[in-house]
């Protein structure tokens, strides 16, 4: 890395009071790598176990005998840890502060209240026939009941699968049927930026698709959020506010083995349909709670706000499980950063005295575009730590976040991790790690990253390559639901004995890591993962499309935008109207987050003689970098490329 990269030392004021001070990181990290058994044996004590574990780590990453178990003979319940154990000392402490879409709309639930709501909702689920091990799909807006429903599942040992509320009925149905879930929890409508989202209607449509696929949904539990009009199926649909009248307040926590599943979360891969990433109970919760405490330097009186949606892993680990396991106050926000105006984030920070704030680079860039005024109009003196997640943060956005939002006072924690990893992996600790804008800095305890070249050769010192992880950690995913072979093939086959992240990365002379982005066919749009194959299959499902190839290209706000090359079926004349229609088609097949930003109608796509689309070339043309296309000698039809360049959609 060049010498002109700025390094920001940890503010001394901060490090003096930090949970992990400057001397501690090095020694703790060394211990975590040298003797994981003792290190994690001790860290596991942060949880309450119904039956203590005697074994800590039982892991084999050899792909022929893959087995990953942590705390395997321990028994616990996640909600006992997130709720019950806090009741004595923190019963009246705010657990969830809900901030609605409208600034006038907010509500606080203390630990006692959350406990009560969760027990009742758990009893409602039981009445609907949900049993330990059953999968329950949650299709929810950002309302407290989304958190209650996740915890209610955990209370009774059911496995939740949260599906982001912005997904289409088609996408929701795919996720319902993949894990054979027969109960869905949803709401009448969601509200974001004063617009309503017809969740129940989308859920109804998904149920119809699931039924046609031979996997009918038997019960839909519906939360009343807006009181908007909904269709009702008397045999299937149940209002939560009615069902809850008939249940007891008491629901004992189900004893769960540490390796029993806690949740499934679907995420995009480079090929095929989304994968059901499965996390288990003990190791995940140790990881979620511990990383949350150390990464944010959590103190008892902190008010912590993660702006993610519970539909993504960040919402699971860092809105619900990590903070509540730590007895922390967590803010849940229903709205968007720019409604009613671009000051909203900072107004909410002032209103609830938020001290730890966690958001995504795309939100920071969108707000930066509005100038400093909306930030400076607010106080923000409660802020102590600022976090980012989801994609690499560009140094300009980092500097703005640090200087304007945090006024140079708050360390920035740039947290690199994945749905698969359960929690933060490469990340600065705010009281100890110097910061370099754009670098996720150093590995967290127990994480042994390495860089490898295409042949699997490990690279030493300053280098750039593919990022792998060499040892297991308690929070790692355990399988792809229903397809263990895919788990092995995706993560443990490219570099035998190691976990392959799918990310490219540089390591500088100080040993700091700089994630460069995905090296597979996954694009990162506003911090959300999108498989190019999924968008392509949505496009080719339209009658006018013969062939499609989708790549990412640099986008000022979203990080990456979706660039789609489309070849029409013969006889179809592409025009503006078709372009609009295709965007609409993808929105309805997958959801608005998958909508192509640019559609390039191409008479032909560059292919090798064996018929493989040369995506490397398509990525370069989409990125407006066509003077350096690399080797094109294997192309079957080189003229195609000149035509694509000539008609590229992203001209500078
Ligand atoms: C937590 C989450 C994972 C992918 C990951 C990487 C990118 C996430 C990042 C980052 C650079 C960061 N990513 N955080 N890249 N710096 N701080 O986002 O999970 O949705 O599964 O995405 O996101 O490419 O591989 P997920």
XYZ file of C-alpha atoms and ligand atoms in Angstrom:
678
model
C 0.000 0.000 0.000
C 1.369 3.428 -0.815
C 2.794 5.640 1.912
C 0.318 8.420 1.274
C -2.418 6.478 3.052
C -3.359 8.411 6.144
C -3.305 6.632 9.461
C -5.439 7.897 12.302
C -4.293 6.939 15.785
C -6.873 5.919 18.359
C -7.977 9.044 20.213
C -6.142 8.771 23.585
C -9.203 9.847 25.508
C -10.990 6.916 24.023
C -8.352 4.257 24.574
C -7.996 5.134 28.260
C -11.573 4.085 28.921
C -11.809 1.276 26.359
C -12.750 -2.310 27.242
C -9.819 -3.593 25.220
C -6.893 -1.214 25.597
C -3.863 -0.828 23.321
C -1.731 -3.529 24.989
C -4.448 -6.125 25.188
C -5.257 -6.804 21.564
C -1.897 -8.325 20.664
C -1.694 -10.716 23.585
C -5.333 -11.758 23.419
C -5.121 -12.280 19.685
C -1.991 -14.418 20.000
C -3.664 -16.541 22.685
C -6.809 -16.974 20.580
C -4.810 -18.352 17.660
C -2.317 -20.441 19.606
C -4.824 -22.139 21.908
C -8.380 -21.737 20.632
C -9.616 -24.458 22.949
C -8.774 -22.491 26.128
C -9.572 -19.115 24.627
C -13.052 -20.055 23.453
C -13.626 -22.235 26.489
C -13.302 -19.099 28.563
C -15.281 -16.875 26.170
C -18.171 -19.336 26.194
C -18.646 -18.483 29.870
C -20.232 -15.199 28.925
C -23.447 -17.141 28.286
C -25.769 -18.867 30.740
C -25.841 -22.598 30.012
C -28.571 -24.945 31.232
C -26.005 -27.688 30.990
C -22.399 -26.539 30.764
C -20.259 -27.712 27.869
C -17.262 -29.940 28.495
C -16.021 -29.865 24.897
C -15.165 -26.585 23.168
C -13.988 -27.059 19.597
C -14.513 -30.128 17.418
C -13.725 -29.080 13.882
C -12.464 -30.806 10.769
C -12.224 -28.677 7.634
C -11.056 -31.488 5.405
C -13.696 -31.551 2.691
C -14.039 -35.326 2.769
C -14.815 -35.299 6.507
C -16.161 -31.826 7.066
C -17.503 -31.357 10.576
C -17.912 -28.152 12.552
C -19.049 -28.217 16.169
C -18.550 -25.786 19.009
C -19.565 -26.356 22.637
C -21.200 -29.521 21.304
C -22.452 -30.986 24.582
C -23.665 -27.671 26.045
C -27.381 -26.927 26.425
C -28.830 -23.413 26.439
C -31.612 -21.224 25.166
C -30.871 -18.047 23.233
C -33.756 -16.099 24.773
C -32.785 -17.063 28.335
C -29.535 -15.332 27.476
C -31.068 -12.375 25.661
C -33.929 -11.773 28.104
C -34.477 -13.855 31.256
C -31.035 -13.436 32.726
C -31.285 -9.650 32.523
C -34.644 -9.397 34.278
C -33.239 -9.152 37.799
C -30.670 -6.463 37.185
C -31.928 -4.811 34.010
C -35.658 -5.489 33.981
C -36.571 -1.826 33.661
C -33.726 -0.935 31.306
C -34.813 -0.140 27.733
C -34.142 -3.213 25.601
C -35.675 -2.165 22.282
C -36.292 1.454 21.347
C -38.446 1.475 18.258
C -38.337 4.567 16.052
C -41.132 4.610 13.499
C -41.129 5.991 9.996
C -42.798 9.194 11.231
C -40.641 11.105 13.724
C -43.635 11.388 16.066
C -43.896 7.607 16.273
C -41.636 5.812 18.741
C -41.967 3.308 21.521
C -39.658 1.811 24.144
C -39.837 -1.747 25.506
C -37.823 -2.606 28.599
C -36.400 -6.093 29.136
C -39.445 -7.164 31.175
C -41.777 -6.050 28.403
C -39.799 -7.714 25.633
C -39.691 -10.903 27.691
C -43.469 -10.833 28.091
C -44.136 -10.104 24.400
C -41.786 -12.883 23.342
C -43.354 -15.459 25.696
C -46.827 -14.608 24.432
C -45.858 -14.700 20.787
C -44.077 -17.998 21.407
C -47.283 -19.407 22.867
C -49.227 -18.188 19.836
C -46.772 -20.010 17.576
C -47.230 -23.147 19.657
C -51.009 -22.813 19.280
C -50.500 -22.642 15.515
C -48.759 -25.992 15.731
C -45.129 -24.857 15.573
C -42.751 -27.313 17.235
C -39.059 -27.495 17.998
C -37.094 -27.799 14.755
C -39.915 -26.459 12.523
C -39.018 -23.651 10.124
C -40.992 -20.423 10.413
C -40.677 -17.777 7.696
C -40.809 -14.149 8.831
C -41.722 -11.544 6.216
C -41.814 -8.428 8.324
C -41.389 -4.684 8.298
C -39.037 -3.075 10.816
C -41.422 -3.157 13.751
C -40.774 -4.532 17.253
C -42.826 -7.627 16.429
C -40.137 -8.629 13.913
C -37.687 -8.936 16.795
C -40.288 -10.527 19.059
C -41.063 -13.129 16.406
C -37.392 -14.047 15.917
C -36.967 -14.432 19.660
C -40.287 -16.310 20.002
C -38.993 -18.901 17.538
C -35.764 -19.202 19.504
C -37.777 -19.546 22.714
C -39.477 -22.724 21.496
C -36.648 -24.086 19.386
C -38.215 -23.265 16.019
C -35.844 -22.165 13.242
C -36.638 -18.757 11.786
C -36.001 -17.744 8.222
C -36.366 -13.996 7.878
C -37.034 -12.828 4.323
C -36.392 -9.150 3.584
C -39.727 -7.318 3.132
C -38.592 -5.880 -0.207
C -38.534 -9.272 -1.900
C -41.172 -10.218 -4.460
C -43.831 -12.918 -3.909
C -41.824 -15.140 -6.255
C -38.642 -14.754 -4.209
C -40.529 -15.203 -0.932
C -42.216 -18.356 -2.209
C -38.855 -19.818 -3.223
C -37.556 -19.288 0.303
C -40.720 -20.687 1.932
C -40.651 -23.868 -0.119
C -36.885 -24.415 0.043
C -37.041 -24.910 3.814
C -40.553 -26.430 3.904
C -41.918 -23.801 6.178
C -45.670 -24.044 6.732
C -46.092 -21.031 9.008
C -45.384 -17.452 7.914
C -45.425 -14.357 10.107
C -46.072 -11.074 8.322
C -47.829 -7.698 8.742
C -50.661 -6.020 6.875
C -48.321 -3.401 5.424
C -44.894 -1.960 6.002
C -44.115 1.765 5.966
C -40.882 3.334 4.729
C -40.316 6.944 3.782
C -44.112 7.515 3.975
C -44.764 4.837 1.359
C -46.550 1.640 2.251
C -45.451 -1.831 1.192
C -48.187 -4.470 0.738
C -46.600 -7.248 2.765
C -49.753 -9.291 3.375
C -50.749 -9.099 -0.289
C -47.259 -10.198 -1.338
C -47.378 -12.965 1.230
C -50.785 -14.106 -0.109
C -49.344 -14.255 -3.616
C -46.330 -16.207 -2.332
C -48.615 -18.684 -0.557
C -50.411 -19.289 -3.830
C -47.131 -20.014 -5.596
C -46.024 -22.303 -2.752
C -49.325 -24.208 -2.861
C -48.932 -24.748 -6.609
C -45.473 -26.127 -5.906
C -47.112 -28.669 -3.612
C -45.924 -26.974 -0.421
C -48.934 -25.181 1.022
C -48.583 -22.707 3.894
C -50.999 -23.726 6.635
C -50.939 -20.605 8.827
C -50.203 -16.937 8.250
C -49.847 -14.921 11.450
C -50.400 -11.265 10.676
C -49.404 -8.211 12.712
C -51.577 -5.123 12.348
C -49.265 -2.234 11.529
C -51.254 0.208 9.362
C -54.773 -1.219 9.505
C -54.756 -1.084 5.704
C -57.085 -3.298 3.673
C -56.026 -6.921 3.346
C -57.566 -10.073 1.943
C -58.307 -12.689 4.547
C -58.372 -16.458 4.365
C -60.303 -17.537 7.456
C -58.873 -21.029 7.519
C -55.302 -19.864 7.200
C -54.877 -16.308 8.449
C -54.664 -15.291 12.093
C -54.327 -11.780 13.545
C -51.639 -11.609 16.198
C -53.581 -9.110 18.326
C -56.484 -11.561 18.511
C -54.491 -14.758 19.000
C -52.465 -13.215 21.784
C -55.605 -12.738 23.909
C -55.919 -16.500 24.353
C -52.415 -17.369 25.479
C -50.576 -17.490 28.763
C -47.760 -15.091 29.655
C -45.609 -17.974 30.648
C -43.487 -19.881 28.173
C -40.507 -21.793 29.528
C -37.426 -21.666 27.309
C -36.799 -24.826 25.306
C -33.463 -26.459 26.205
C -31.405 -26.476 23.003
C -28.204 -28.229 22.198
C -25.425 -25.802 21.241
C -25.451 -27.248 17.723
C -29.236 -27.110 17.225
C -30.168 -24.709 14.415
C -31.139 -21.167 15.391
C -31.893 -19.663 12.002
C -31.672 -19.916 8.252
C -30.968 -16.825 6.194
C -31.007 -16.916 2.413
C -28.190 -15.191 0.626
C -27.118 -14.916 -2.993
C -24.275 -16.960 -4.357
C -22.464 -16.856 -7.663
C -24.562 -19.628 -9.167
C -28.034 -21.020 -8.821
C -30.724 -20.055 -6.373
C -30.006 -18.337 -3.049
C -28.426 -20.496 -0.365
C -30.064 -21.090 3.014
C -27.188 -20.220 5.324
C -27.713 -22.115 8.566
C -26.475 -20.894 11.934
C -26.640 -22.842 15.164
C -27.242 -21.832 18.760
C -24.215 -21.796 21.089
C -21.270 -20.750 18.960
C -23.303 -18.167 17.087
C -24.490 -16.480 20.260
C -21.009 -16.432 21.812
C -19.715 -14.845 18.614
C -22.590 -12.358 18.243
C -22.391 -11.185 21.851
C -18.632 -11.023 22.155
C -18.006 -9.228 18.866
C -20.790 -6.771 19.659
C -19.218 -5.922 23.002
C -15.639 -5.540 21.813
C -16.173 -4.042 18.373
C -18.386 -1.290 19.758
C -16.628 -0.982 23.133
C -20.018 -1.501 24.728
C -20.684 0.042 28.156
C -23.741 -0.427 30.359
C -25.286 2.957 29.559
C -24.718 2.929 25.825
C -27.604 3.340 23.438
C -26.742 1.359 20.367
C -28.281 1.772 16.916
C -27.705 -0.406 13.887
C -29.642 0.935 10.893
C -29.808 -2.385 9.021
C -33.019 -4.296 8.316
C -33.672 -7.546 10.197
C -33.997 -9.142 6.755
C -30.175 -9.187 6.511
C -27.599 -10.855 8.712
C -26.493 -7.529 10.173
C -29.997 -7.121 11.566
C -29.882 -10.603 13.101
C -26.507 -10.353 14.811
C -26.269 -6.651 15.527
C -29.844 -5.482 16.083
C -31.242 -8.467 17.950
C -28.957 -11.253 19.181
C -25.635 -9.552 20.017
C -27.024 -6.476 21.771
C -29.755 -8.280 23.717
C -27.397 -11.061 24.825
C -25.247 -8.248 26.224
C -28.177 -6.582 27.984
C -27.746 -3.525 25.771
C -30.333 -1.038 24.568
C -30.867 -1.510 20.841
C -32.657 0.917 18.515
C -34.830 -0.430 15.710
C -35.636 2.002 12.900
C -38.529 1.578 10.518
C -37.737 4.422 8.137
C -35.114 5.630 5.681
C -32.158 8.023 6.101
C -33.735 10.815 4.058
C -37.286 10.987 5.393
C -38.661 13.489 6.307
C -35.278 15.002 5.447
C -31.569 14.231 5.240
C -31.060 15.016 8.952
C -33.142 12.071 10.097
C -30.329 9.740 11.205
C -28.759 12.471 13.327
C -32.113 13.638 14.682
C -32.766 10.094 15.868
C -29.286 9.995 17.443
C -30.125 13.182 19.372
C -33.627 12.039 20.309
C -32.531 8.727 21.835
C -28.998 9.804 22.839
C -27.423 7.169 20.608
C -23.782 6.527 21.505
C -22.875 3.632 19.191
C -24.012 4.007 15.592
C -23.660 1.411 12.823
C -24.631 1.907 9.186
C -23.609 1.141 5.597
C -21.298 3.034 3.214
C -24.149 3.486 0.726
C -26.158 5.445 3.313
C -23.116 7.543 4.186
C -22.522 8.371 0.508
C -26.168 9.256 -0.058
C -26.122 11.625 2.939
C -22.740 13.074 2.025
C -24.253 14.143 -1.267
C -26.682 16.372 0.657
C -23.774 18.350 2.116
C -22.754 19.072 5.717
C -25.775 21.234 6.548
C -28.229 18.473 7.529
C -25.573 16.965 9.824
C -24.496 20.237 11.405
C -28.106 21.116 12.141
C -27.984 18.419 14.840
C -26.048 17.982 18.073
C -24.650 14.386 17.938
C -22.681 14.886 21.154
C -23.909 11.504 22.438
C -22.004 9.629 19.681
C -18.948 7.630 20.754
C -18.280 4.970 18.090
C -19.257 4.902 14.399
C -19.424 1.661 12.459
C -19.779 0.642 8.827
C -20.593 -2.650 7.141
C -21.656 -4.189 3.863
C -19.054 -3.151 1.323
C -15.687 -1.436 1.150
C -16.003 2.196 2.229
C -14.326 4.662 -0.094
C -11.853 6.943 1.739
C -13.856 10.115 0.875
C -16.940 8.744 2.584
C -14.834 7.506 5.507
C -13.293 10.982 5.995
C -16.696 12.620 5.861
C -18.138 10.170 8.369
C -15.159 10.678 10.681
C -14.783 14.462 10.461
C -18.304 15.729 9.814
C -20.552 13.186 11.532
C -18.153 12.232 14.337
C -16.291 15.554 14.513
C -13.016 13.631 14.728
C -13.989 12.332 18.163
C -15.378 8.885 17.369
C -13.316 5.939 16.170
C -14.714 4.317 13.026
C -15.050 0.554 13.017
C -15.084 -0.748 9.448
C -16.404 -4.269 9.982
C -15.743 -6.879 7.313
C -17.841 -10.009 7.589
C -20.482 -12.070 5.771
C -23.815 -13.807 6.291
C -21.744 -16.974 6.472
C -19.427 -15.746 9.224
C -22.175 -14.809 11.706
C -20.368 -11.701 12.949
C -17.422 -9.345 12.475
C -14.157 -10.945 11.300
C -11.720 -8.267 10.182
C -12.326 -5.116 12.129
C -10.584 -2.450 14.185
C -11.229 -2.484 17.937
C -12.014 1.137 18.729
C -9.703 1.458 21.733
C -6.666 -0.161 20.198
C -6.463 -0.321 16.401
C -5.182 2.682 14.425
C -7.484 3.466 11.530
C -6.755 3.732 7.823
C -9.693 5.035 5.782
C -10.913 2.200 3.566
C -9.209 -0.626 5.460
C -11.068 -3.087 7.678
C -7.673 -3.242 9.445
C -6.879 -6.365 11.514
C -8.400 -9.761 12.297
C -10.692 -10.201 15.284
C -9.811 -12.743 18.002
C -9.598 -16.275 16.686
C -9.567 -15.223 13.044
C -6.604 -16.288 10.974
C -6.874 -14.722 7.525
C -4.534 -15.488 4.647
C -4.157 -14.390 1.036
C -3.712 -16.936 -1.715
C -3.076 -16.744 -5.431
C -5.131 -18.535 -8.066
C -3.093 -21.721 -7.540
C -3.784 -21.759 -3.836
C -0.252 -20.636 -2.977
C -0.251 -18.626 0.231
C 1.176 -15.121 -0.185
C 3.346 -13.582 2.501
C 3.783 -9.957 3.594
C 2.506 -7.156 1.406
C 0.315 -8.905 -1.154
C -2.981 -9.081 -2.995
C -5.000 -12.242 -3.529
C -8.082 -14.172 -2.554
C -9.049 -14.018 1.091
C -9.282 -17.289 2.976
C -9.639 -18.076 6.684
C -7.449 -20.823 8.111
C -9.174 -21.787 11.378
C -12.760 -22.209 12.433
C -14.470 -19.687 14.724
C -17.609 -20.285 16.810
C -19.923 -18.112 14.680
C -19.342 -19.732 11.310
C -22.273 -21.181 9.352
C -22.694 -24.943 9.651
C -24.348 -25.885 6.384
C -26.463 -24.782 3.441
C -29.949 -25.842 4.483
C -30.902 -28.978 2.591
C -27.711 -29.040 0.521
C -24.633 -29.867 2.562
C -22.662 -30.701 -0.579
C -23.153 -27.150 -1.816
C -21.713 -25.903 1.493
C -18.625 -28.035 0.996
C -18.254 -27.139 -2.680
C -18.702 -23.405 -2.190
C -16.467 -22.791 0.802
C -14.071 -25.700 1.331
C -13.112 -26.943 -2.115
C -11.175 -24.116 -3.746
C -8.474 -24.032 -1.048
C -8.394 -27.385 0.770
C -8.393 -27.087 4.533
C -9.439 -23.417 4.510
C -12.662 -21.423 4.267
C -12.902 -19.431 1.029
C -14.627 -16.066 1.482
C -15.279 -15.156 -2.157
C -13.577 -11.792 -1.548
C -10.400 -10.324 -2.939
C -8.102 -8.530 -0.524
C -4.813 -6.660 -0.168
C -2.510 -6.711 2.833
C -0.261 -3.692 3.330
C 3.205 -3.439 4.872
C 1.671 -2.994 8.354
C -0.357 -6.180 7.962
C -3.614 -4.258 7.521
C -6.285 -5.812 5.315
C -8.085 -3.985 2.503
C -11.063 -5.835 1.039
C -11.241 -5.190 -2.700
C -14.644 -6.773 -3.364
C -16.077 -10.047 -4.594
C -14.014 -12.206 -6.890
C -17.011 -14.343 -7.871
C -20.183 -13.506 -9.771
C -21.799 -11.794 -6.820
C -22.353 -8.056 -6.991
C -22.774 -5.804 -4.015
C -25.551 -3.273 -4.572
C -25.943 -0.820 -1.710
C -24.398 -3.398 0.592
C -26.803 -6.116 -0.538
C -25.570 -9.237 -2.208
C -27.041 -10.055 -5.557
C -26.112 -13.076 -7.638
C -25.679 -12.143 -11.294
C -27.119 -15.569 -12.182
C -30.362 -14.730 -10.365
C -30.837 -11.475 -12.290
C -29.953 -13.227 -15.544
C -32.499 -15.956 -14.999
C -35.156 -13.341 -14.196
C -34.313 -11.549 -17.464
C -34.377 -14.630 -19.669
C -37.731 -15.631 -18.193
C -39.148 -12.725 -20.238
C -40.293 -13.745 -23.706
C -38.414 -10.920 -25.447
C -35.047 -11.999 -24.043
C -32.924 -14.656 -25.707
C -29.794 -14.233 -23.630
C -28.626 -12.040 -20.770
C -25.352 -11.398 -18.976
C -25.274 -9.294 -15.841
C -22.216 -7.638 -14.307
C -21.520 -4.973 -11.693
C -20.120 -1.523 -12.485
C -18.906 1.277 -10.203
C -21.841 3.372 -8.965
C -21.439 6.599 -6.981
C -24.048 5.889 -4.333
C -24.728 2.170 -4.486
C -21.089 1.099 -4.665
C -21.964 -1.217 -7.509
C -24.802 -0.881 -9.969
C -26.372 -3.650 -12.056
C -25.435 -3.570 -15.741
C -27.382 -6.043 -17.894
C -26.436 -7.037 -21.431
C -29.521 -8.358 -23.166
C -29.880 -10.069 -26.527
C -33.458 -10.095 -27.752
C -35.279 -13.010 -29.297
C -35.307 -12.702 -33.064
C -37.997 -10.459 -34.448
C -38.020 -8.239 -31.340
C -36.885 -4.643 -31.879
C -35.501 -3.386 -28.583
C -36.706 0.059 -27.566
C -37.171 2.274 -24.512
C -40.472 0.651 -23.651
C -38.909 -2.801 -23.588
C -36.135 -1.502 -21.371
C -38.736 -0.243 -18.889
C -40.660 -3.447 -19.097
C -37.591 -5.567 -18.383
C -36.740 -3.510 -15.315
C -40.307 -3.972 -14.117
C -40.109 -7.668 -14.848
C -36.967 -8.143 -12.738
C -38.528 -6.123 -9.907
C -41.512 -8.403 -9.869
C -39.453 -11.590 -10.196
C -36.949 -10.793 -7.439
C -37.616 -7.362 -5.936
C -36.624 -3.712 -6.404
C -33.057 -4.310 -5.161
C -32.374 -6.487 -8.215
C -33.591 -3.961 -10.801
C -30.905 -3.325 -13.447
C -29.596 0.249 -13.492
C -28.507 -0.040 -17.111
C -29.764 -2.346 -19.829
C -27.587 -2.631 -22.890
C -29.323 -4.250 -25.857
C -26.606 -6.181 -27.634
C -26.936 -8.125 -30.864
C -24.341 -10.578 -29.535
C -22.231 -11.295 -26.443
C -18.499 -12.028 -26.467
C -17.964 -15.759 -26.142
C -15.126 -18.203 -26.182
C -15.105 -20.784 -28.933
C -16.593 -23.232 -26.480
C -19.516 -20.862 -25.965
C -18.652 -19.386 -22.554
C -19.608 -15.759 -22.070
C -16.477 -13.723 -21.327
C -17.610 -11.821 -18.297
C -14.189 -10.301 -17.702
C -14.662 -8.308 -20.908
C -18.245 -7.410 -20.111
C -17.198 -6.098 -16.681
C -14.545 -3.878 -18.250
C -16.912 -2.435 -20.844
C -19.553 -1.817 -18.173
C -16.897 -0.068 -16.090
C -15.943 2.131 -19.077
C -12.405 0.665 -19.056
C -12.276 -0.831 -22.497
C -8.794 0.258 -23.509
C -7.378 -2.582 -21.435
C -9.469 -5.612 -22.258
C -6.739 -8.162 -21.732
C -6.448 -11.223 -23.885
C -9.221 -11.384 -26.471
C -7.577 -13.966 -28.692
C -9.892 -16.738 -27.526
C -12.988 -14.863 -28.671
C -15.116 -16.603 -31.262
C -16.276 -13.338 -32.774
C -14.047 -10.319 -31.946
C -16.281 -7.777 -33.746
C -18.934 -8.233 -31.093
C -16.665 -6.422 -28.669
C -16.259 -3.315 -30.858
C -19.997 -3.051 -31.111
C -20.416 -3.364 -27.350
C -17.819 -0.654 -26.716
C -19.417 1.642 -29.255
C -22.831 1.304 -27.647
C -21.801 1.106 -23.992
C -24.273 2.622 -21.549
C -21.848 3.984 -18.981
C -19.837 6.501 -21.006
C -17.805 8.895 -18.868
C -22.315 -8.409 6.805
C -22.622 -8.493 5.342
C -20.913 -10.041 2.565
C -20.017 -9.381 1.545
C -18.556 -9.684 1.773
C -17.887 -8.463 1.181
C -18.842 -7.337 1.510
C -19.173 -6.656 3.915
C -17.534 -5.263 4.218
C -17.463 -5.774 2.908
C -15.566 -4.527 2.517
C -16.543 -4.304 4.632
N -18.503 -6.629 2.749
N -18.614 -5.827 4.805
N -16.478 -5.414 2.062
N -15.580 -3.985 3.740
N -16.547 -3.747 5.843
O -22.557 -7.502 4.650
O -22.948 -9.738 4.875
O -24.635 -9.425 3.016
O -23.401 -11.607 3.388
O -22.247 -9.589 2.446
O -20.133 -7.970 1.651
O -17.794 -8.596 -0.209
O -18.189 -10.894 1.148
P -23.383 -10.117 3.403
